[in-house]
N, CA, C and O atoms as a CHARMM CRD file, in Angstrom:
* protein
*
  388
    1    1 UNK  N      0.83600  -1.18700   0.00000 PROA 1      0.00000
    2    1 UNK  CA     0.00000   0.00000   0.00000 PROA 1      0.00000
    3    1 UNK  C      0.87800   1.24800   0.00000 PROA 1      0.00000
    4    1 UNK  O      1.81400   1.35700   0.79200 PROA 1      0.00000
    5    2 UNK  N      0.57600   2.16500  -0.87400 PROA 2      0.00000
    6    2 UNK  CA     1.33100   3.41600  -0.96000 PROA 2      0.00000
    7    2 UNK  C      0.91100   4.36100   0.16100 PROA 2      0.00000
    8    2 UNK  O     -0.20800   4.28500   0.66800 PROA 2      0.00000
    9    3 UNK  N      1.81400   5.23900   0.53300 PROA 3      0.00000
   10    3 UNK  CA     1.51400   6.23400   1.56000 PROA 3      0.00000
   11    3 UNK  C      0.52500   7.25100   1.00500 PROA 3      0.00000
   12    3 UNK  O      0.55000   7.58300  -0.18100 PROA 3      0.00000
   13    4 UNK  N     -0.33800   7.73600   1.87800 PROA 4      0.00000
   14    4 UNK  CA    -1.39300   8.67600   1.50000 PROA 4      0.00000
   15    4 UNK  C     -1.20800   9.99000   2.25600 PROA 4      0.00000
   16    4 UNK  O     -0.92200   9.98200   3.45300 PROA 4      0.00000
   17    5 UNK  N     -1.36900  11.10900   1.56800 PROA 5      0.00000
   18    5 UNK  CA    -1.27000  12.42000   2.21400 PROA 5      0.00000
   19    5 UNK  C     -2.53100  12.64700   3.05000 PROA 5      0.00000
   20    5 UNK  O     -3.65300  12.55800   2.55000 PROA 5      0.00000
   21    6 UNK  N     -2.32100  12.93900   4.32500 PROA 6      0.00000
   22    6 UNK  CA    -3.42500  13.23100   5.23400 PROA 6      0.00000
   23    6 UNK  C     -3.66500  14.73500   5.32000 PROA 6      0.00000
   24    6 UNK  O     -4.80500  15.20000   5.31300 PROA 6      0.00000
   25    7 UNK  N     -2.56200  15.48500   5.40000 PROA 7      0.00000
   26    7 UNK  CA    -2.68600  16.94100   5.59100 PROA 7      0.00000
   27    7 UNK  C     -1.37100  17.60400   5.23100 PROA 7      0.00000
   28    7 UNK  O     -0.30200  17.04200   5.47200 PROA 7      0.00000
   29    8 UNK  N     -1.44000  18.79300   4.65600 PROA 8      0.00000
   30    8 UNK  CA    -0.23300  19.58800   4.46000 PROA 8      0.00000
   31    8 UNK  C     -0.05300  20.45700   5.69600 PROA 8      0.00000
   32    8 UNK  O     -0.97400  21.15700   6.11600 PROA 8      0.00000
   33    9 UNK  N      1.14700  20.40500   6.27400 PROA 9      0.00000
   34    9 UNK  CA     1.44300  21.15300   7.49600 PROA 9      0.00000
   35    9 UNK  C      2.11100  22.46800   7.15000 PROA 9      0.00000
   36    9 UNK  O      2.74000  22.60100   6.10000 PROA 9      0.00000
   37   10 UNK  N      1.97000  23.43800   8.03800 PROA 10     0.00000
   38   10 UNK  CA     2.60400  24.73400   7.83200 PROA 10     0.00000
   39   10 UNK  C      4.01000  24.70300   8.40000 PROA 10     0.00000
   40   10 UNK  O      4.24000  24.18700   9.49400 PROA 10     0.00000
   41   11 UNK  N      4.93600  25.25300   7.65400 PROA 11     0.00000
   42   11 UNK  CA     6.31100  25.35200   8.10900 PROA 11     0.00000
   43   11 UNK  C      6.87800  26.67400   7.64900 PROA 11     0.00000
   44   11 UNK  O      6.22800  27.41900   6.91500 PROA 11     0.00000
   45   12 UNK  N      8.08200  26.96100   8.07600 PROA 12     0.00000
   46   12 UNK  CA     8.69600  28.24300   7.74400 PROA 12     0.00000
   47   12 UNK  C     10.01100  28.08200   7.00800 PROA 12     0.00000
   48   12 UNK  O     10.75600  29.04900   6.85100 PROA 12     0.00000
   49   13 UNK  N     10.30900  26.86400   6.55300 PROA 13     0.00000
   50   13 UNK  CA    11.58300  26.60000   5.89300 PROA 13     0.00000
   51   13 UNK  C     11.51200  26.76300   4.38300 PROA 13     0.00000
   52   13 UNK  O     12.54200  26.72700   3.70900 PROA 13     0.00000
   53   14 UNK  N     10.31300  26.94000   3.84300 PROA 14     0.00000
   54   14 UNK  CA    10.15500  26.99000   2.39500 PROA 14     0.00000
   55   14 UNK  C      9.98800  25.61600   1.78500 PROA 14     0.00000
   56   14 UNK  O      9.78900  25.50000   0.57600 PROA 14     0.00000
   57   15 UNK  N     10.06300  24.56700   2.60000 PROA 15     0.00000
   58   15 UNK  CA     9.87400  23.20300   2.12800 PROA 15     0.00000
   59   15 UNK  C      8.40200  22.82200   2.24100 PROA 15     0.00000
   60   15 UNK  O      7.63600  23.46300   2.96100 PROA 15     0.00000
   61   16 UNK  N      8.02100  21.78100   1.52800 PROA 16     0.00000
   62   16 UNK  CA     6.68400  21.23200   1.65900 PROA 16     0.00000
   63   16 UNK  C      6.72000  20.18500   2.77100 PROA 16     0.00000
   64   16 UNK  O      7.58200  19.30600   2.77400 PROA 16     0.00000
   65   17 UNK  N      5.78400  20.28000   3.71300 PROA 17     0.00000
   66   17 UNK  CA     5.74600  19.35700   4.84900 PROA 17     0.00000
   67   17 UNK  C      4.38300  18.68000   4.85000 PROA 17     0.00000
   68   17 UNK  O      3.34800  19.34400   4.91000 PROA 17     0.00000
   69   18 UNK  N      4.39200  17.35400   4.78400 PROA 18     0.00000
   70   18 UNK  CA     3.16100  16.58900   4.66700 PROA 18     0.00000
   71   18 UNK  C      3.02800  15.59200   5.80500 PROA 18     0.00000
   72   18 UNK  O      3.99500  14.92800   6.17700 PROA 18     0.00000
   73   19 UNK  N      1.82400  15.49100   6.35700 PROA 19     0.00000
   74   19 UNK  CA     1.50500  14.41600   7.28400 PROA 19     0.00000
   75   19 UNK  C      1.01000  13.26000   6.42300 PROA 19     0.00000
   76   19 UNK  O      0.04200  13.40200   5.67600 PROA 19     0.00000
   77   20 UNK  N      1.67700  12.12200   6.53300 PROA 20     0.00000
   78   20 UNK  CA     1.40300  10.96900   5.68100 PROA 20     0.00000
   79   20 UNK  C      0.89700   9.79900   6.52500 PROA 20     0.00000
   80   20 UNK  O      1.12200   9.73400   7.73400 PROA 20     0.00000
   81   21 UNK  N      0.20900   8.88000   5.85000 PROA 21     0.00000
   82   21 UNK  CA    -0.25300   7.66600   6.52400 PROA 21     0.00000
   83   21 UNK  C     -0.01400   6.47700   5.61000 PROA 21     0.00000
   84   21 UNK  O     -0.38200   6.48800   4.43500 PROA 21     0.00000
   85   22 UNK  N      0.60900   5.45200   6.17300 PROA 22     0.00000
   86   22 UNK  CA     0.79700   4.19200   5.45600 PROA 22     0.00000
   87   22 UNK  C      0.39100   3.09300   6.41700 PROA 22     0.00000
   88   22 UNK  O      0.92000   2.99600   7.52400 PROA 22     0.00000
   89   23 UNK  N     -0.55800   2.25900   5.98500 PROA 23     0.00000
   90   23 UNK  CA    -1.20900   1.29800   6.87400 PROA 23     0.00000
   91   23 UNK  C     -1.82900   2.10300   8.01400 PROA 23     0.00000
   92   23 UNK  O     -2.68600   2.94600   7.74900 PROA 23     0.00000
   93   24 UNK  N     -1.44900   1.89200   9.22600 PROA 24     0.00000
   94   24 UNK  CA    -1.99800   2.69400  10.33700 PROA 24     0.00000
   95   24 UNK  C     -0.96100   3.63500  10.92700 PROA 24     0.00000
   96   24 UNK  O     -1.20500   4.25600  11.96200 PROA 24     0.00000
   97   25 UNK  N      0.19500   3.74800  10.28000 PROA 25     0.00000
   98   25 UNK  CA     1.28500   4.55400  10.82000 PROA 25     0.00000
   99   25 UNK  C      1.28800   5.95900  10.21800 PROA 25     0.00000
  100   25 UNK  O      1.25900   6.12700   8.99900 PROA 25     0.00000
  101   26 UNK  N      1.32400   6.95600  11.09000 PROA 26     0.00000
  102   26 UNK  CA     1.46400   8.34500  10.65900 PROA 26     0.00000
  103   26 UNK  C      2.93600   8.72400  10.68900 PROA 26     0.00000
  104   26 UNK  O      3.66800   8.32600  11.59600 PROA 26     0.00000
  105   27 UNK  N      3.36900   9.49300   9.69500 PROA 27     0.00000
  106   27 UNK  CA     4.72800  10.01100   9.67000 PROA 27     0.00000
  107   27 UNK  C      4.73100  11.33100   8.91400 PROA 27     0.00000
  108   27 UNK  O      3.74700  11.68000   8.26100 PROA 27     0.00000
  109   28 UNK  N      5.82800  12.05700   9.00200 PROA 28     0.00000
  110   28 UNK  CA     5.96500  13.35200   8.34900 PROA 28     0.00000
  111   28 UNK  C      6.95200  13.20800   7.19500 PROA 28     0.00000
  112   28 UNK  O      8.01400  12.60300   7.34500 PROA 28     0.00000
  113   29 UNK  N      6.59400  13.76600   6.05700 PROA 29     0.00000
  114   29 UNK  CA     7.49800  13.80100   4.90100 PROA 29     0.00000
  115   29 UNK  C      7.81100  15.26100   4.59800 PROA 29     0.00000
  116   29 UNK  O      6.90400  16.06900   4.39700 PROA 29     0.00000
  117   30 UNK  N      9.08200  15.59100   4.56600 PROA 30     0.00000
  118   30 UNK  CA     9.52700  16.94600   4.25100 PROA 30     0.00000
  119   30 UNK  C     10.21000  16.90300   2.89600 PROA 30     0.00000
  120   30 UNK  O     11.13600  16.12000   2.68300 PROA 30     0.00000
  121   31 UNK  N      9.74700  17.75700   1.97100 PROA 31     0.00000
  122   31 UNK  CA    10.23400  17.76000   0.59600 PROA 31     0.00000
  123   31 UNK  C     10.82800  19.12000   0.27500 PROA 31     0.00000
  124   31 UNK  O     10.21700  20.15300   0.54900 PROA 31     0.00000
  125   32 UNK  N     12.01600  19.11900  -0.30400 PROA 32     0.00000
  126   32 UNK  CA    12.65800  20.37100  -0.70200 PROA 32     0.00000
  127   32 UNK  C     14.13700  20.34000  -0.38000 PROA 32     0.00000
  128   32 UNK  O     14.78600  19.29800  -0.47300 PROA 32     0.00000
  129   33 UNK  N     14.65400  21.47600  -0.00700 PROA 33     0.00000
  130   33 UNK  CA    16.06700  21.59800   0.34000 PROA 33     0.00000
  131   33 UNK  C     16.26000  21.08100   1.76400 PROA 33     0.00000
  132   33 UNK  O     16.09900  21.83100   2.72700 PROA 33     0.00000
  133   34 UNK  N     16.60300  19.81300   1.89400 PROA 34     0.00000
  134   34 UNK  CA    16.67900  19.20500   3.22600 PROA 34     0.00000
  135   34 UNK  C     18.08700  19.19300   3.81000 PROA 34     0.00000
  136   34 UNK  O     18.27600  18.73400   4.93700 PROA 34     0.00000
  137   35 UNK  N     19.06800  19.68000   3.07800 PROA 35     0.00000
  138   35 UNK  CA    20.45200  19.62800   3.56000 PROA 35     0.00000
  139   35 UNK  C     20.63500  20.41400   4.85400 PROA 35     0.00000
  140   35 UNK  O     21.37000  19.98000   5.74100 PROA 35     0.00000
  141   36 UNK  N     19.98100  21.55600   4.97100 PROA 36     0.00000
  142   36 UNK  CA    20.05600  22.35200   6.19900 PROA 36     0.00000
  143   36 UNK  C     19.46300  21.56400   7.37000 PROA 36     0.00000
  144   36 UNK  O     19.98600  21.60100   8.48400 PROA 36     0.00000
  145   37 UNK  N     18.36000  20.84600   7.10100 PROA 37     0.00000
  146   37 UNK  CA    17.73900  20.03800   8.14400 PROA 37     0.00000
  147   37 UNK  C     18.65500  18.91400   8.60700 PROA 37     0.00000
  148   37 UNK  O     18.72300  18.61500   9.80000 PROA 37     0.00000
  149   38 UNK  N     19.35300  18.29700   7.67500 PROA 38     0.00000
  150   38 UNK  CA    20.28900  17.22100   8.03400 PROA 38     0.00000
  151   38 UNK  C     21.37300  17.73700   8.97500 PROA 38     0.00000
  152   38 UNK  O     21.68500  17.09800   9.98000 PROA 38     0.00000
  153   39 UNK  N     21.94500  18.89200   8.64900 PROA 39     0.00000
  154   39 UNK  CA    22.99800  19.46500   9.48600 PROA 39     0.00000
  155   39 UNK  C     22.48600  19.74700  10.89200 PROA 39     0.00000
  156   39 UNK  O     23.15400  19.42900  11.87600 PROA 39     0.00000
  157   40 UNK  N     21.31000  20.34000  10.98500 PROA 40     0.00000
  158   40 UNK  CA    20.73700  20.65000  12.29600 PROA 40     0.00000
  159   40 UNK  C     20.40300  19.38500  13.07400 PROA 40     0.00000
  160   40 UNK  O     20.61400  19.31600  14.28500 PROA 40     0.00000
  161   41 UNK  N     19.88500  18.39300  12.37600 PROA 41     0.00000
  162   41 UNK  CA    19.52800  17.13900  13.02500 PROA 41     0.00000
  163   41 UNK  C     20.73800  16.51000  13.69300 PROA 41     0.00000
  164   41 UNK  O     20.67000  16.13100  14.86200 PROA 41     0.00000
  165   42 UNK  N     21.83900  16.39300  12.97300 PROA 42     0.00000
  166   42 UNK  CA    23.03500  15.76400  13.52800 PROA 42     0.00000
  167   42 UNK  C     23.55800  16.53400  14.74000 PROA 42     0.00000
  168   42 UNK  O     24.03500  15.93100  15.70100 PROA 42     0.00000
  169   43 UNK  N     23.47200  17.84900  14.69500 PROA 43     0.00000
  170   43 UNK  CA    23.94300  18.65100  15.82400 PROA 43     0.00000
  171   43 UNK  C     23.02000  18.49700  17.03500 PROA 43     0.00000
  172   43 UNK  O     23.49600  18.38800  18.16500 PROA 43     0.00000
  173   44 UNK  N     21.72700  18.48800  16.81100 PROA 44     0.00000
  174   44 UNK  CA    20.77400  18.43500  17.91800 PROA 44     0.00000
  175   44 UNK  C     20.64000  17.05600  18.54700 PROA 44     0.00000
  176   44 UNK  O     20.52300  16.94500  19.76700 PROA 44     0.00000
  177   45 UNK  N     20.65600  16.00000  17.73100 PROA 45     0.00000
  178   45 UNK  CA    20.36300  14.68800  18.27300 PROA 45     0.00000
  179   45 UNK  C     21.47200  14.11500  19.14900 PROA 45     0.00000
  180   45 UNK  O     21.26100  13.11400  19.83300 PROA 45     0.00000
  181   46 UNK  N     22.64500  14.73500  19.13800 PROA 46     0.00000
  182   46 UNK  CA    23.73800  14.24700  19.98200 PROA 46     0.00000
  183   46 UNK  C     23.38200  14.33000  21.45800 PROA 46     0.00000
  184   46 UNK  O     23.69500  13.41700  22.22200 PROA 46     0.00000
  185   47 UNK  N     22.72700  15.41600  21.86700 PROA 47     0.00000
  186   47 UNK  CA    22.46000  15.64300  23.28800 PROA 47     0.00000
  187   47 UNK  C     20.98200  15.79600  23.62000 PROA 47     0.00000
  188   47 UNK  O     20.63400  16.07900  24.76700 PROA 47     0.00000
  189   48 UNK  N     20.11000  15.61400  22.63900 PROA 48     0.00000
  190   48 UNK  CA    18.69000  15.87300  22.84800 PROA 48     0.00000
  191   48 UNK  C     17.85200  14.77600  22.20400 PROA 48     0.00000
  192   48 UNK  O     18.26700  14.17500  21.21300 PROA 48     0.00000
  193   49 UNK  N     16.66900  14.51200  22.76400 PROA 49     0.00000
  194   49 UNK  CA    15.76800  13.57900  22.09800 PROA 49     0.00000
  195   49 UNK  C     15.37500  14.15500  20.73400 PROA 49     0.00000
  196   49 UNK  O     15.19100  15.36300  20.58900 PROA 49     0.00000
  197   50 UNK  N     15.25100  13.29200  19.76000 PROA 50     0.00000
  198   50 UNK  CA    14.96200  13.75800  18.40100 PROA 50     0.00000
  199   50 UNK  C     14.05400  12.73800  17.72500 PROA 50     0.00000
  200   50 UNK  O     14.22200  11.53700  17.93600 PROA 50     0.00000
  201   51 UNK  N     13.09500  13.18800  16.91600 PROA 51     0.00000
  202   51 UNK  CA    12.23000  12.23100  16.22000 PROA 51     0.00000
  203   51 UNK  C     13.05500  11.27100  15.36200 PROA 51     0.00000
  204   51 UNK  O     14.07900  11.64800  14.79100 PROA 51     0.00000
  205   52 UNK  N     12.59400  10.04400  15.28500 PROA 52     0.00000
  206   52 UNK  CA    13.29200   9.03600  14.49000 PROA 52     0.00000
  207   52 UNK  C     13.16200   9.34200  12.99800 PROA 52     0.00000
  208   52 UNK  O     12.08000   9.68800  12.52400 PROA 52     0.00000
  209   53 UNK  N     14.25600   9.21600  12.26600 PROA 53     0.00000
  210   53 UNK  CA    14.25000   9.40500  10.81400 PROA 53     0.00000
  211   53 UNK  C     14.02800   8.03500  10.18500 PROA 53     0.00000
  212   53 UNK  O     14.81000   7.10900  10.40300 PROA 53     0.00000
  213   54 UNK  N     12.95500   7.91000   9.40100 PROA 54     0.00000
  214   54 UNK  CA    12.62100   6.62300   8.77400 PROA 54     0.00000
  215   54 UNK  C     13.30800   6.45400   7.42400 PROA 54     0.00000
  216   54 UNK  O     13.68800   5.34200   7.05800 PROA 54     0.00000
  217   55 UNK  N     13.46900   7.54600   6.68400 PROA 55     0.00000
  218   55 UNK  CA    14.09000   7.44700   5.37200 PROA 55     0.00000
  219   55 UNK  C     14.65800   8.78300   4.95500 PROA 55     0.00000
  220   55 UNK  O     14.05400   9.82700   5.20300 PROA 55     0.00000
  221   56 UNK  N     15.81200   8.75600   4.32700 PROA 56     0.00000
  222   56 UNK  CA    16.48000   9.96700   3.87100 PROA 56     0.00000
  223   56 UNK  C     16.77500   9.78400   2.39200 PROA 56     0.00000
  224   56 UNK  O     17.45800   8.83800   2.00200 PROA 56     0.00000
  225   57 UNK  N     16.26200  10.68300   1.57300 PROA 57     0.00000
  226   57 UNK  CA    16.39600  10.57500   0.12600 PROA 57     0.00000
  227   57 UNK  C     17.03900  11.84900  -0.40900 PROA 57     0.00000
  228   57 UNK  O     17.41000  12.72700   0.37000 PROA 57     0.00000
  229   58 UNK  N     17.17300  11.96000  -1.70300 PROA 58     0.00000
  230   58 UNK  CA    17.86300  13.10300  -2.31700 PROA 58     0.00000
  231   58 UNK  C     17.22200  14.44300  -1.94800 PROA 58     0.00000
  232   58 UNK  O     17.92300  15.37100  -1.54700 PROA 58     0.00000
  233   59 UNK  N     15.90500  14.55000  -2.08000 PROA 59     0.00000
  234   59 UNK  CA    15.26900  15.85000  -1.80100 PROA 59     0.00000
  235   59 UNK  C     14.12900  15.74200  -0.79300 PROA 59     0.00000
  236   59 UNK  O     13.31600  16.66000  -0.69000 PROA 59     0.00000
  237   60 UNK  N     14.05100  14.63200  -0.04300 PROA 60     0.00000
  238   60 UNK  CA    13.03000  14.53900   0.99200 PROA 60     0.00000
  239   60 UNK  C     13.46800  13.56000   2.07000 PROA 60     0.00000
  240   60 UNK  O     14.35200  12.73000   1.86100 PROA 60     0.00000
  241   61 UNK  N     12.83300  13.67800   3.21800 PROA 61     0.00000
  242   61 UNK  CA    13.04300  12.68300   4.25800 PROA 61     0.00000
  243   61 UNK  C     11.73400  12.43100   4.97100 PROA 61     0.00000
  244   61 UNK  O     10.81700  13.25100   4.94600 PROA 61     0.00000
  245   62 UNK  N     11.67100  11.27500   5.60600 PROA 62     0.00000
  246   62 UNK  CA    10.48900  10.87500   6.34300 PROA 62     0.00000
  247   62 UNK  C     10.90000  10.65400   7.78600 PROA 62     0.00000
  248   62 UNK  O     11.92300  10.03300   8.07100 PROA 62     0.00000
  249   63 UNK  N     10.07900  11.17600   8.69200 PROA 63     0.00000
  250   63 UNK  CA    10.42700  11.10600  10.10200 PROA 63     0.00000
  251   63 UNK  C      9.20500  10.81800  10.95700 PROA 63     0.00000
  252   63 UNK  O      8.06200  10.93800  10.51600 PROA 63     0.00000
  253   64 UNK  N      9.48500  10.43600  12.18800 PROA 64     0.00000
  254   64 UNK  CA     8.45600  10.13900  13.17200 PROA 64     0.00000
  255   64 UNK  C      7.54100  11.34900  13.35300 PROA 64     0.00000
  256   64 UNK  O      8.00100  12.49000  13.40200 PROA 64     0.00000
  257   65 UNK  N      6.25600  11.08300  13.45000 PROA 65     0.00000
  258   65 UNK  CA     5.29600  12.13300  13.75700 PROA 65     0.00000
  259   65 UNK  C      5.07400  12.14700  15.26600 PROA 65     0.00000
  260   65 UNK  O      4.71600  11.12600  15.85400 PROA 65     0.00000
  261   66 UNK  N      5.28400  13.28200  15.87900 PROA 66     0.00000
  262   66 UNK  CA     5.00900  13.43700  17.30600 PROA 66     0.00000
  263   66 UNK  C      3.77600  14.31100  17.42400 PROA 66     0.00000
  264   66 UNK  O      3.80200  15.50500  17.12700 PROA 66     0.00000
  265   67 UNK  N      2.69600  13.68600  17.86500 PROA 67     0.00000
  266   67 UNK  CA     1.42900  14.40800  17.94600 PROA 67     0.00000
  267   67 UNK  C      1.50200  15.45100  19.05900 PROA 67     0.00000
  268   67 UNK  O      1.93400  15.15600  20.17400 PROA 67     0.00000
  269   68 UNK  N      1.08700  16.63800  18.75100 PROA 68     0.00000
  270   68 UNK  CA     1.10400  17.70500  19.73800 PROA 68     0.00000
  271   68 UNK  C     -0.07500  18.63500  19.54800 PROA 68     0.00000
  272   68 UNK  O     -0.97500  18.36900  18.75100 PROA 68     0.00000
  273   69 UNK  N     -0.06000  19.70600  20.27500 PROA 69     0.00000
  274   69 UNK  CA    -1.10800  20.71100  20.18600 PROA 69     0.00000
  275   69 UNK  C     -0.53300  21.98000  19.59800 PROA 69     0.00000
  276   69 UNK  O      0.65300  22.26600  19.76400 PROA 69     0.00000
  277   70 UNK  N     -1.36800  22.74300  18.91100 PROA 70     0.00000
  278   70 UNK  CA    -0.90600  24.05700  18.49100 PROA 70     0.00000
  279   70 UNK  C     -0.81100  24.94400  19.73100 PROA 70     0.00000
  280   70 UNK  O     -1.41800  24.64800  20.76100 PROA 70     0.00000
  281   71 UNK  N     -0.05900  26.01300  19.62900 PROA 71     0.00000
  282   71 UNK  CA     0.23600  26.86100  20.79100 PROA 71     0.00000
  283   71 UNK  C     -1.04000  27.41800  21.43800 PROA 71     0.00000
  284   71 UNK  O     -1.14800  27.44200  22.66400 PROA 71     0.00000
  285   72 UNK  N     -1.98900  27.85800  20.64000 PROA 72     0.00000
  286   72 UNK  CA    -3.22400  28.44000  21.18800 PROA 72     0.00000
  287   72 UNK  C     -3.99700  27.40700  22.01500 PROA 72     0.00000
  288   72 UNK  O     -4.45700  27.71100  23.11600 PROA 72     0.00000
  289   73 UNK  N     -4.14000  26.19700  21.48800 PROA 73     0.00000
  290   73 UNK  CA    -4.85800  25.14300  22.20700 PROA 73     0.00000
  291   73 UNK  C     -4.11500  24.76400  23.47900 PROA 73     0.00000
  292   73 UNK  O     -4.73400  24.58900  24.52900 PROA 73     0.00000
  293   74 UNK  N     -2.79200  24.63600  23.39600 PROA 74     0.00000
  294   74 UNK  CA    -1.99700  24.28400  24.56300 PROA 74     0.00000
  295   74 UNK  C     -2.16300  25.31800  25.67400 PROA 74     0.00000
  296   74 UNK  O     -2.42200  24.95900  26.82300 PROA 74     0.00000
  297   75 UNK  N     -2.01900  26.58300  25.33900 PROA 75     0.00000
  298   75 UNK  CA    -2.10500  27.63000  26.35700 PROA 75     0.00000
  299   75 UNK  C     -3.50300  27.72900  26.94100 PROA 75     0.00000
  300   75 UNK  O     -3.66300  28.01000  28.12900 PROA 75     0.00000
  301   76 UNK  N     -4.52100  27.49900  26.11200 PROA 76     0.00000
  302   76 UNK  CA    -5.89800  27.53700  26.60100 PROA 76     0.00000
  303   76 UNK  C     -6.15900  26.40400  27.58600 PROA 76     0.00000
  304   76 UNK  O     -6.83100  26.59700  28.59900 PROA 76     0.00000
  305   77 UNK  N     -5.62800  25.22700  27.28500 PROA 77     0.00000
  306   77 UNK  CA    -5.92400  24.07100  28.13000 PROA 77     0.00000
  307   77 UNK  C     -4.93200  23.86100  29.27800 PROA 77     0.00000
  308   77 UNK  O     -5.28600  23.22100  30.26900 PROA 77     0.00000
  309   78 UNK  N     -3.70800  24.37600  29.17900 PROA 78     0.00000
  310   78 UNK  CA    -2.69500  24.12100  30.19700 PROA 78     0.00000
  311   78 UNK  C     -2.19900  25.37100  30.92500 PROA 78     0.00000
  312   78 UNK  O     -1.53200  25.25300  31.95300 PROA 78     0.00000
  313   79 UNK  N     -2.50400  26.53700  30.42600 PROA 79     0.00000
  314   79 UNK  CA    -1.95500  27.74500  31.02600 PROA 79     0.00000
  315   79 UNK  C     -0.51300  27.95100  30.58100 PROA 79     0.00000
  316   79 UNK  O      0.04700  27.11800  29.86800 PROA 79     0.00000
  317   80 UNK  N      0.07800  29.04700  30.99700 PROA 80     0.00000
  318   80 UNK  CA     1.41200  29.39600  30.50600 PROA 80     0.00000
  319   80 UNK  C      2.54900  28.97800  31.44400 PROA 80     0.00000
  320   80 UNK  O      3.70600  28.97800  31.02300 PROA 80     0.00000
  321   81 UNK  N      2.26000  28.62200  32.69800 PROA 81     0.00000
  322   81 UNK  CA     3.31500  28.36000  33.67500 PROA 81     0.00000
  323   81 UNK  C      4.20900  27.18200  33.27800 PROA 81     0.00000
  324   81 UNK  O      5.43500  27.29000  33.31400 PROA 81     0.00000
  325   82 UNK  N      3.59600  26.06300  32.90100 PROA 82     0.00000
  326   82 UNK  CA     4.37800  24.88000  32.54100 PROA 82     0.00000
  327   82 UNK  C      5.23500  25.15100  31.29800 PROA 82     0.00000
  328   82 UNK  O      6.39600  24.74700  31.23800 PROA 82     0.00000
  329   83 UNK  N      4.66100  25.82900  30.32400 PROA 83     0.00000
  330   83 UNK  CA     5.40400  26.16100  29.10500 PROA 83     0.00000
  331   83 UNK  C      6.57200  27.08900  29.42500 PROA 83     0.00000
  332   83 UNK  O      7.67100  26.90000  28.90300 PROA 83     0.00000
  333   84 UNK  N      6.34800  28.07400  30.26500 PROA 84     0.00000
  334   84 UNK  CA     7.41600  29.00000  30.63700 PROA 84     0.00000
  335   84 UNK  C      8.54500  28.26500  31.36200 PROA 84     0.00000
  336   84 UNK  O      9.71900  28.50900  31.08300 PROA 84     0.00000
  337   85 UNK  N      8.20500  27.38300  32.27500 PROA 85     0.00000
  338   85 UNK  CA     9.21800  26.59700  32.98200 PROA 85     0.00000
  339   85 UNK  C     10.01700  25.74900  32.00100 PROA 85     0.00000
  340   85 UNK  O     11.24500  25.69800  32.07800 PROA 85     0.00000
  341   86 UNK  N      9.32800  25.08500  31.08200 PROA 86     0.00000
  342   86 UNK  CA     9.99800  24.27200  30.07200 PROA 86     0.00000
  343   86 UNK  C     10.96300  25.10300  29.23800 PROA 86     0.00000
  344   86 UNK  O     12.10600  24.70000  29.02300 PROA 86     0.00000
  345   87 UNK  N     10.50900  26.25900  28.76700 PROA 87     0.00000
  346   87 UNK  CA    11.36100  27.11400  27.92400 PROA 87     0.00000
  347   87 UNK  C     12.58300  27.61800  28.69000 PROA 87     0.00000
  348   87 UNK  O     13.68600  27.64100  28.14200 PROA 87     0.00000
  349   88 UNK  N     12.40600  28.01500  29.93100 PROA 88     0.00000
  350   88 UNK  CA    13.54000  28.48700  30.72900 PROA 88     0.00000
  351   88 UNK  C     14.57200  27.38100  30.92700 PROA 88     0.00000
  352   88 UNK  O     15.77300  27.62600  30.81300 PROA 88     0.00000
  353   89 UNK  N     14.11100  26.16400  31.22300 PROA 89     0.00000
  354   89 UNK  CA    15.03600  25.03800  31.38800 PROA 89     0.00000
  355   89 UNK  C     15.73100  24.70100  30.07200 PROA 89     0.00000
  356   89 UNK  O     16.91600  24.36900  30.06300 PROA 89     0.00000
  357   90 UNK  N     15.00400  24.78400  28.96600 PROA 90     0.00000
  358   90 UNK  CA    15.58200  24.52800  27.65600 PROA 90     0.00000
  359   90 UNK  C     16.67600  25.54800  27.33300 PROA 90     0.00000
  360   90 UNK  O     17.75500  25.18400  26.86400 PROA 90     0.00000
  361   91 UNK  N     16.39100  26.81900  27.58500 PROA 91     0.00000
  362   91 UNK  CA    17.39300  27.86700  27.31700 PROA 91     0.00000
  363   91 UNK  C     18.62800  27.67400  28.20200 PROA 91     0.00000
  364   91 UNK  O     19.75200  27.88200  27.74300 PROA 91     0.00000
  365   92 UNK  N     18.43100  27.27700  29.46800 PROA 92     0.00000
  366   92 UNK  CA    19.56500  27.02200  30.35000 PROA 92     0.00000
  367   92 UNK  C     20.43400  25.88700  29.79100 PROA 92     0.00000
  368   92 UNK  O     21.66200  25.97200  29.80000 PROA 92     0.00000
  369   93 UNK  N     19.78700  24.83700  29.30900 PROA 93     0.00000
  370   93 UNK  CA    20.51300  23.69300  28.78400 PROA 93     0.00000
  371   93 UNK  C     21.31200  24.09200  27.53600 PROA 93     0.00000
  372   93 UNK  O     22.47800  23.72100  27.39800 PROA 93     0.00000
  373   94 UNK  N     20.68200  24.84700  26.63200 PROA 94     0.00000
  374   94 UNK  CA    21.37600  25.25900  25.40700 PROA 94     0.00000
  375   94 UNK  C     22.53400  26.21100  25.70300 PROA 94     0.00000
  376   94 UNK  O     23.58900  26.10700  25.07700 PROA 94     0.00000
  377   95 UNK  N     22.35800  27.12400  26.63500 PROA 95     0.00000
  378   95 UNK  CA    23.42700  28.07200  26.91900 PROA 95     0.00000
  379   95 UNK  C     24.57800  27.43100  27.68700 PROA 95     0.00000
  380   95 UNK  O     25.70400  27.92600  27.64400 PROA 95     0.00000
  381   96 UNK  N     24.30000  26.32000  28.39800 PROA 96     0.00000
  382   96 UNK  CA    25.37500  25.65900  29.13800 PROA 96     0.00000
  383   96 UNK  C     26.19900  24.73300  28.24900 PROA 96     0.00000
  384   96 UNK  O     27.29000  24.31800  28.63900 PROA 96     0.00000
  385   97 UNK  N     25.69400  24.40400  27.06200 PROA 97     0.00000
  386   97 UNK  CA    26.44400  23.48000  26.20300 PROA 97     0.00000
  387   97 UNK  C     26.94300  24.15200  25.00200 PROA 97     0.00000
  388   97 UNK  O     27.59600  23.52300  24.16900 PROA 97     0.00000
């Protein structure tokens, strides 16, 4: 069975980002200039959790889909305190390394 496009996601890289489904598995396919993403991935995944990469091709890659909430929904349902704490800890970790 071929993978089916479920939804086009919004991104800011200029690449096309698609939520895909094959059998019952959801994954993300990013199409375009992915070389910048590869460089960032290798740098980030050394010390941080990172979505699993399922396939890397010439102009696209497929990666694990991590289901989340958009910022407006998250803040409405959880408030800002937990997010602020998370961001402060994240910034501390990045500045210390």
